């Protein structure tokens, strides 16, 4: 696996792929490690997770720099990602015991009936490059602490991040082989899923990747959790705080170079405030500093790979050809590296890519709507259902509109985000299952009914 710095286009590192024999050996070691790990007291597993949080914080500069070099995330955002990984470790170190507490049930006199939560075994995680540490720790912190063991198939452009995560658990004192990174191409994933020793799989990534893993796992009757793409609406009603909506909305679209499944992608704005919002929104987007992600002043670095720039620009060009108007940006930046200009599109025709597809980069599409009902219809006019954001100074109105939007999570007067304290996931083409909080840690366990009389 060659690592190409997206800031310069130069190869900066290379890693040997694991072979099929290597993978078989890794699964065997994971299966063996599970037999001891599952019997570790939960409090011990929590303590080890707290140690992982310490390792992350102690090495924050190293891990942040690895992310920035491999996929172009601005260094300050990379540091924040490492800190968020430590936070999810802190959270489950504190709350896993409560989340996995046996649940009692009504029973006849003399009987004790409860649900207990027991681990399944080795779990495969297929993870993306856009948040190369956070996406993995969002999986690993709860599932390892529940007593499972992890096998990570990370994106091929972030192998250094994959090995760094393995290092975190080793430095924290986890037993050998409880967490392993597999440096393998996608065509070996089916074999891992089909292996009898692997008990479940989780995917964060594209729709095709999720469908492929889910199809194979379904044929093997194995549990899956899918967190796939999104085309999140950002609804601005006529009574919204425009300054806050503009500032937060622009950042919600362009954070991490716009490469986020929960980024605000479709801006649905009430006609009474449309012109003011659009003018301010374009100004805000144009104020961002795009450049070297190692520079502390940079707001947006390069896209993660050159092919992603080409794909994104193809979607923009097709949308413009269909009738969309470019308010700002609309093309790659003429400089070394994989840079794309922050872009705002209006007059977006139905069925063009900006309307019907996920744009995974710094491109915002803006619609004008006449009223609240039209805003809800536009927000729901998508195959995706990951997140949504609603802006209004009337909290009751915000909750009412939020309940009408078809999504796994809706935030009122806040950008969509994943938080260890609340369940996270989508509906429709955005996947199924939940990560984080109690719902997340209980996804990959046997919910065993235990009746004692």
Tab-separated table of C-alpha atoms in Angstrom, residues 106-417:
chain	number	residue	atom	x	y	z
A	106	UNK	CA	-41.348	-10.385	35.432
A	107	UNK	CA	-41.302	-14.042	36.473
A	108	UNK	CA	-43.297	-16.553	38.549
A	109	UNK	CA	-42.604	-16.968	42.269
A	110	UNK	CA	-39.335	-18.751	42.895
A	111	UNK	CA	-37.869	-17.917	39.484
A	112	UNK	CA	-35.287	-15.328	38.522
A	113	UNK	CA	-35.406	-14.224	34.876
A	114	UNK	CA	-33.053	-11.733	33.299
A	115	UNK	CA	-31.390	-10.742	30.046
A	116	UNK	CA	-27.597	-10.893	30.158
A	117	UNK	CA	-25.276	-9.481	27.524
A	118	UNK	CA	-22.491	-11.738	26.308
A	119	UNK	CA	-19.881	-11.053	23.571
A	120	UNK	CA	-20.044	-12.762	20.199
A	121	UNK	CA	-16.385	-13.167	19.247
A	122	UNK	CA	-14.190	-11.664	16.509
A	123	UNK	CA	-15.889	-8.713	14.785
A	124	UNK	CA	-14.713	-7.326	11.441
A	125	UNK	CA	-14.749	-3.545	11.015
A	126	UNK	CA	-14.460	-2.092	7.498
A	127	UNK	CA	-13.634	1.566	8.035
A	128	UNK	CA	-13.147	4.681	5.852
A	129	UNK	CA	-10.366	7.222	5.499
A	130	UNK	CA	-12.222	10.450	6.268
A	131	UNK	CA	-12.072	10.201	10.078
A	132	UNK	CA	-9.400	7.503	10.207
A	133	UNK	CA	-9.089	7.319	13.993
A	134	UNK	CA	-12.561	8.358	15.187
A	135	UNK	CA	-14.517	5.913	13.032
A	136	UNK	CA	-12.411	3.041	14.362
A	137	UNK	CA	-12.558	4.022	18.022
A	138	UNK	CA	-16.314	4.522	17.692
A	139	UNK	CA	-16.358	0.804	16.853
A	140	UNK	CA	-13.561	-0.488	19.051
A	141	UNK	CA	-14.238	1.256	22.370
A	142	UNK	CA	-17.672	-0.298	22.955
A	143	UNK	CA	-17.240	-3.622	21.187
A	144	UNK	CA	-13.912	-4.561	22.770
A	145	UNK	CA	-15.163	-3.492	26.169
A	146	UNK	CA	-18.224	-5.721	25.726
A	147	UNK	CA	-15.773	-8.624	25.390
A	148	UNK	CA	-15.479	-8.999	21.617
A	149	UNK	CA	-12.176	-8.867	19.743
A	150	UNK	CA	-11.593	-6.646	16.721
A	151	UNK	CA	-10.270	-7.110	13.191
A	152	UNK	CA	-9.855	-3.835	11.312
A	153	UNK	CA	-9.835	-3.558	7.522
A	154	UNK	CA	-9.023	0.119	7.114
A	155	UNK	CA	-9.043	2.185	3.924
A	156	UNK	CA	-5.972	1.552	1.790
A	157	UNK	CA	-4.804	5.192	1.830
A	158	UNK	CA	-4.436	5.329	5.645
A	159	UNK	CA	-2.367	2.259	6.605
A	160	UNK	CA	-0.259	4.303	9.011
A	161	UNK	CA	-3.408	5.224	10.919
A	162	UNK	CA	-4.471	1.571	11.006
A	163	UNK	CA	-1.176	0.526	12.568
A	164	UNK	CA	-1.210	3.479	14.951
A	165	UNK	CA	-4.573	2.325	16.320
A	166	UNK	CA	-3.189	-1.171	16.835
A	167	UNK	CA	-0.297	0.465	18.673
A	168	UNK	CA	-2.656	2.368	20.985
A	169	UNK	CA	-4.239	-0.814	22.287
A	170	UNK	CA	-0.884	-2.552	22.646
A	171	UNK	CA	0.601	0.397	24.585
A	172	UNK	CA	-2.493	0.502	26.790
A	173	UNK	CA	-1.821	-3.073	27.897
A	174	UNK	CA	-4.459	-5.003	25.962
A	175	UNK	CA	-3.697	-8.694	25.524
A	176	UNK	CA	-2.048	-9.575	22.243
A	177	UNK	CA	-4.428	-10.075	19.288
A	178	UNK	CA	-7.500	-8.554	20.948
A	179	UNK	CA	-7.268	-5.861	18.268
A	180	UNK	CA	-5.536	-6.398	14.919
A	181	UNK	CA	-5.246	-4.334	11.744
A	182	UNK	CA	-5.412	-6.187	8.440
A	183	UNK	CA	-3.670	-4.382	5.587
A	184	UNK	CA	-5.691	-6.001	2.838
A	185	UNK	CA	-7.420	-4.963	-0.394
A	186	UNK	CA	-11.207	-4.968	-0.595
A	187	UNK	CA	-11.319	-8.193	-2.578
A	188	UNK	CA	-10.246	-10.166	0.513
A	189	UNK	CA	-13.078	-8.861	2.686
A	190	UNK	CA	-15.637	-11.448	1.547
A	191	UNK	CA	-13.371	-14.230	2.725
A	192	UNK	CA	-13.032	-12.669	6.162
A	193	UNK	CA	-16.797	-12.201	6.480
A	194	UNK	CA	-17.433	-15.796	5.408
A	195	UNK	CA	-14.948	-17.275	7.877
A	196	UNK	CA	-16.790	-19.232	10.579
A	197	UNK	CA	-14.582	-17.727	13.265
A	198	UNK	CA	-15.700	-14.171	12.458
A	199	UNK	CA	-19.077	-13.581	14.081
A	200	UNK	CA	-20.199	-10.135	12.897
A	201	UNK	CA	-19.228	-7.159	10.761
A	202	UNK	CA	-19.645	-3.409	10.808
A	203	UNK	CA	-19.107	-1.027	7.899
A	204	UNK	CA	-18.739	2.721	7.762
A	205	UNK	CA	-18.401	3.911	4.197
A	206	UNK	CA	-20.082	3.985	0.817
A	207	UNK	CA	-23.363	2.362	-0.111
A	208	UNK	CA	-21.748	-0.186	-2.444
A	209	UNK	CA	-19.262	-1.239	0.236
A	210	UNK	CA	-22.023	-1.606	2.816
A	211	UNK	CA	-24.264	-3.585	0.498
A	212	UNK	CA	-21.432	-5.941	-0.440
A	213	UNK	CA	-20.543	-6.759	3.160
A	214	UNK	CA	-24.179	-6.959	4.275
A	215	UNK	CA	-25.000	-9.313	1.405
A	216	UNK	CA	-22.145	-11.658	2.263
A	217	UNK	CA	-22.864	-11.502	5.991
A	218	UNK	CA	-26.565	-12.119	5.375
A	219	UNK	CA	-25.766	-15.254	3.415
A	220	UNK	CA	-23.752	-16.406	6.436
A	221	UNK	CA	-26.475	-15.313	8.936
A	222	UNK	CA	-24.142	-12.858	10.639
A	223	UNK	CA	-25.131	-9.616	12.316
A	224	UNK	CA	-24.107	-6.338	10.658
A	225	UNK	CA	-24.245	-2.644	11.451
A	226	UNK	CA	-23.978	-0.233	8.511
A	227	UNK	CA	-23.254	3.498	8.683
A	228	UNK	CA	-23.237	4.600	5.077
A	229	UNK	CA	-23.560	7.803	3.080
A	230	UNK	CA	-25.697	10.828	3.730
A	231	UNK	CA	-27.061	13.913	2.038
A	232	UNK	CA	-28.102	15.802	5.135
A	233	UNK	CA	-30.548	18.691	4.848
A	234	UNK	CA	-29.821	21.935	6.691
A	235	UNK	CA	-33.209	23.638	7.059
A	236	UNK	CA	-33.255	27.393	7.716
A	237	UNK	CA	-36.732	28.649	8.643
A	238	UNK	CA	-37.923	32.242	8.450
A	239	UNK	CA	-37.397	32.877	12.174
A	240	UNK	CA	-33.849	31.455	12.341
A	241	UNK	CA	-30.885	33.299	13.830
A	242	UNK	CA	-29.239	33.910	10.466
A	243	UNK	CA	-25.801	34.778	11.787
A	244	UNK	CA	-25.629	31.504	13.697
A	245	UNK	CA	-27.134	29.497	10.834
A	246	UNK	CA	-24.665	30.920	8.313
A	247	UNK	CA	-21.590	30.427	10.469
A	248	UNK	CA	-22.522	26.925	11.601
A	249	UNK	CA	-23.889	25.862	8.227
A	250	UNK	CA	-20.793	26.870	6.300
A	251	UNK	CA	-18.602	24.985	8.749
A	252	UNK	CA	-20.941	21.982	8.792
A	253	UNK	CA	-20.470	21.736	5.020
A	254	UNK	CA	-16.699	22.330	4.875
A	255	UNK	CA	-15.350	20.750	8.059
A	256	UNK	CA	-12.829	18.028	7.180
A	257	UNK	CA	-12.772	19.339	3.612
A	258	UNK	CA	-16.464	18.519	3.284
A	259	UNK	CA	-15.579	14.824	3.442
A	260	UNK	CA	-18.100	13.677	6.010
A	261	UNK	CA	-21.206	11.527	5.790
A	262	UNK	CA	-22.987	13.855	8.244
A	263	UNK	CA	-21.881	17.097	6.612
A	264	UNK	CA	-24.667	19.551	5.792
A	265	UNK	CA	-25.038	19.050	2.050
A	266	UNK	CA	-28.476	20.334	1.025
A	267	UNK	CA	-29.400	23.780	2.350
A	268	UNK	CA	-33.154	24.335	2.398
A	269	UNK	CA	-33.918	27.998	3.094
A	270	UNK	CA	-37.233	29.816	3.605
A	271	UNK	CA	-37.916	32.433	0.942
A	272	UNK	CA	-38.244	35.251	3.497
A	273	UNK	CA	-34.577	34.904	4.483
A	274	UNK	CA	-33.165	33.224	1.375
A	275	UNK	CA	-31.374	36.224	-0.161
A	276	UNK	CA	-29.816	37.352	3.125
A	277	UNK	CA	-28.754	33.818	3.983
A	278	UNK	CA	-27.248	33.139	0.571
A	279	UNK	CA	-25.233	36.370	0.474
A	280	UNK	CA	-23.815	35.790	3.943
A	281	UNK	CA	-23.256	32.089	3.314
A	282	UNK	CA	-21.197	32.727	0.174
A	283	UNK	CA	-19.158	35.367	2.010
A	284	UNK	CA	-18.488	32.925	4.859
A	285	UNK	CA	-17.414	30.137	2.533
A	286	UNK	CA	-15.125	32.475	0.610
A	287	UNK	CA	-13.448	33.572	3.865
A	288	UNK	CA	-11.962	30.126	4.519
A	289	UNK	CA	-8.229	29.637	4.173
A	290	UNK	CA	-7.496	26.675	1.914
A	291	UNK	CA	-3.933	25.424	1.957
A	292	UNK	CA	-1.254	23.380	3.702
A	293	UNK	CA	-3.014	21.256	6.350
A	294	UNK	CA	0.057	21.400	8.594
A	295	UNK	CA	-0.372	25.185	8.825
A	296	UNK	CA	-2.254	26.134	11.994
A	297	UNK	CA	-4.134	28.869	10.099
A	298	UNK	CA	-5.568	26.526	7.455
A	299	UNK	CA	-9.325	25.947	7.555
A	300	UNK	CA	-9.470	23.408	4.735
A	301	UNK	CA	-6.755	21.196	3.327
A	302	UNK	CA	-6.739	19.024	0.216
A	303	UNK	CA	-9.212	16.320	-0.636
A	304	UNK	CA	-7.907	12.933	0.412
A	305	UNK	CA	-7.070	11.665	-3.093
A	306	UNK	CA	-6.869	13.071	-6.605
A	307	UNK	CA	-9.480	10.660	-7.945
A	308	UNK	CA	-11.920	12.025	-5.382
A	309	UNK	CA	-11.361	15.536	-6.740
A	310	UNK	CA	-12.080	14.286	-10.250
A	311	UNK	CA	-15.242	12.478	-9.158
A	312	UNK	CA	-16.512	15.511	-7.249
A	313	UNK	CA	-15.807	17.877	-10.120
A	314	UNK	CA	-17.621	15.549	-12.482
A	315	UNK	CA	-20.712	15.788	-10.280
A	316	UNK	CA	-20.459	19.583	-10.168
A	317	UNK	CA	-20.022	19.850	-13.945
A	318	UNK	CA	-22.987	17.553	-14.574
A	319	UNK	CA	-25.126	19.632	-12.215
A	320	UNK	CA	-24.100	22.874	-13.917
A	321	UNK	CA	-24.775	21.367	-17.341
A	322	UNK	CA	-28.261	20.502	-16.081
A	323	UNK	CA	-28.881	24.127	-15.062
A	324	UNK	CA	-27.341	24.708	-11.621
A	325	UNK	CA	-25.679	28.072	-10.948
A	326	UNK	CA	-22.222	28.350	-9.385
A	327	UNK	CA	-22.238	31.138	-6.782
A	328	UNK	CA	-18.615	30.546	-5.784
A	329	UNK	CA	-15.936	27.931	-6.443
A	330	UNK	CA	-16.954	25.174	-8.792
A	331	UNK	CA	-13.562	23.841	-9.822
A	332	UNK	CA	-10.269	22.365	-8.609
A	333	UNK	CA	-7.751	24.879	-7.311
A	334	UNK	CA	-4.827	25.399	-9.669
A	335	UNK	CA	-2.008	24.351	-7.374
A	336	UNK	CA	-0.006	21.302	-6.414
A	337	UNK	CA	-2.048	18.673	-4.579
A	338	UNK	CA	-5.671	17.534	-4.515
A	339	UNK	CA	-7.413	20.806	-3.703
A	340	UNK	CA	-11.001	21.739	-4.547
A	341	UNK	CA	-12.491	25.185	-4.045
A	342	UNK	CA	-15.305	25.544	-1.487
A	343	UNK	CA	-18.373	25.709	-3.710
A	344	UNK	CA	-21.983	26.915	-3.475
A	345	UNK	CA	-24.607	25.900	-6.062
A	346	UNK	CA	-28.108	27.338	-6.510
A	347	UNK	CA	-30.948	26.744	-8.999
A	348	UNK	CA	-30.259	23.028	-8.622
A	349	UNK	CA	-32.444	21.009	-11.034
A	350	UNK	CA	-34.241	17.887	-9.952
A	351	UNK	CA	-32.336	14.684	-10.708
A	352	UNK	CA	-28.881	16.201	-11.232
A	353	UNK	CA	-26.016	14.916	-9.062
A	354	UNK	CA	-26.198	17.833	-6.609
A	355	UNK	CA	-29.855	16.972	-6.066
A	356	UNK	CA	-29.894	13.175	-6.002
A	357	UNK	CA	-26.366	12.003	-5.141
A	358	UNK	CA	-24.054	12.446	-2.179
A	359	UNK	CA	-21.403	15.092	-2.902
A	360	UNK	CA	-18.481	14.043	-0.723
A	361	UNK	CA	-16.509	17.260	-0.721
A	362	UNK	CA	-16.862	21.018	-0.146
A	363	UNK	CA	-19.931	21.597	-2.343
A	364	UNK	CA	-23.137	23.031	-0.887
A	365	UNK	CA	-26.428	23.007	-2.800
A	366	UNK	CA	-28.984	25.657	-1.762
A	367	UNK	CA	-32.752	25.595	-2.372
A	368	UNK	CA	-35.402	28.251	-1.762
A	369	UNK	CA	-38.748	27.082	-0.334
A	370	UNK	CA	-41.987	28.924	0.349
A	371	UNK	CA	-43.012	27.520	3.715
A	372	UNK	CA	-42.393	24.982	6.441
A	373	UNK	CA	-44.226	22.156	4.669
A	374	UNK	CA	-42.175	22.700	1.515
A	375	UNK	CA	-39.001	22.661	3.608
A	376	UNK	CA	-39.920	19.277	5.071
A	377	UNK	CA	-40.760	17.860	1.646
A	378	UNK	CA	-37.439	19.032	0.255
A	379	UNK	CA	-35.542	17.724	3.273
A	380	UNK	CA	-37.124	14.289	2.820
A	381	UNK	CA	-36.624	14.208	-0.953
A	382	UNK	CA	-33.617	11.891	-0.791
A	383	UNK	CA	-32.761	8.210	-0.582
A	384	UNK	CA	-30.538	8.949	2.399
A	385	UNK	CA	-31.545	9.386	6.008
A	386	UNK	CA	-28.514	9.910	8.192
A	387	UNK	CA	-28.839	13.329	9.823
A	388	UNK	CA	-30.516	16.707	9.524
A	389	UNK	CA	-30.303	20.154	11.067
A	390	UNK	CA	-33.197	22.594	11.628
A	391	UNK	CA	-32.770	26.288	12.425
A	392	UNK	CA	-35.450	28.345	14.170
A	393	UNK	CA	-35.640	30.508	17.268
A	394	UNK	CA	-38.875	28.724	18.271
A	395	UNK	CA	-37.740	25.550	20.037
A	396	UNK	CA	-41.201	23.940	19.889
A	397	UNK	CA	-41.390	24.616	16.166
A	398	UNK	CA	-37.930	23.183	15.735
A	399	UNK	CA	-38.873	19.968	17.499
A	400	UNK	CA	-42.085	19.698	15.474
A	401	UNK	CA	-40.223	20.046	12.177
A	402	UNK	CA	-37.445	17.729	13.349
A	403	UNK	CA	-39.965	14.964	14.051
A	404	UNK	CA	-41.220	15.209	10.450
A	405	UNK	CA	-37.771	14.693	8.896
A	406	UNK	CA	-36.828	11.118	8.038
A	407	UNK	CA	-33.350	10.690	9.497
A	408	UNK	CA	-31.509	8.791	12.186
A	409	UNK	CA	-30.716	12.009	14.047
A	410	UNK	CA	-31.972	15.579	13.783
A	411	UNK	CA	-30.362	18.518	15.555
A	412	UNK	CA	-32.188	21.793	16.182
A	413	UNK	CA	-29.940	24.875	16.105
A	414	UNK	CA	-26.826	22.705	16.014
A	415	UNK	CA	-24.789	20.894	13.381
A	416	UNK	CA	-25.136	17.134	13.114
A	417	UNK	CA	-22.440	15.296	15.046
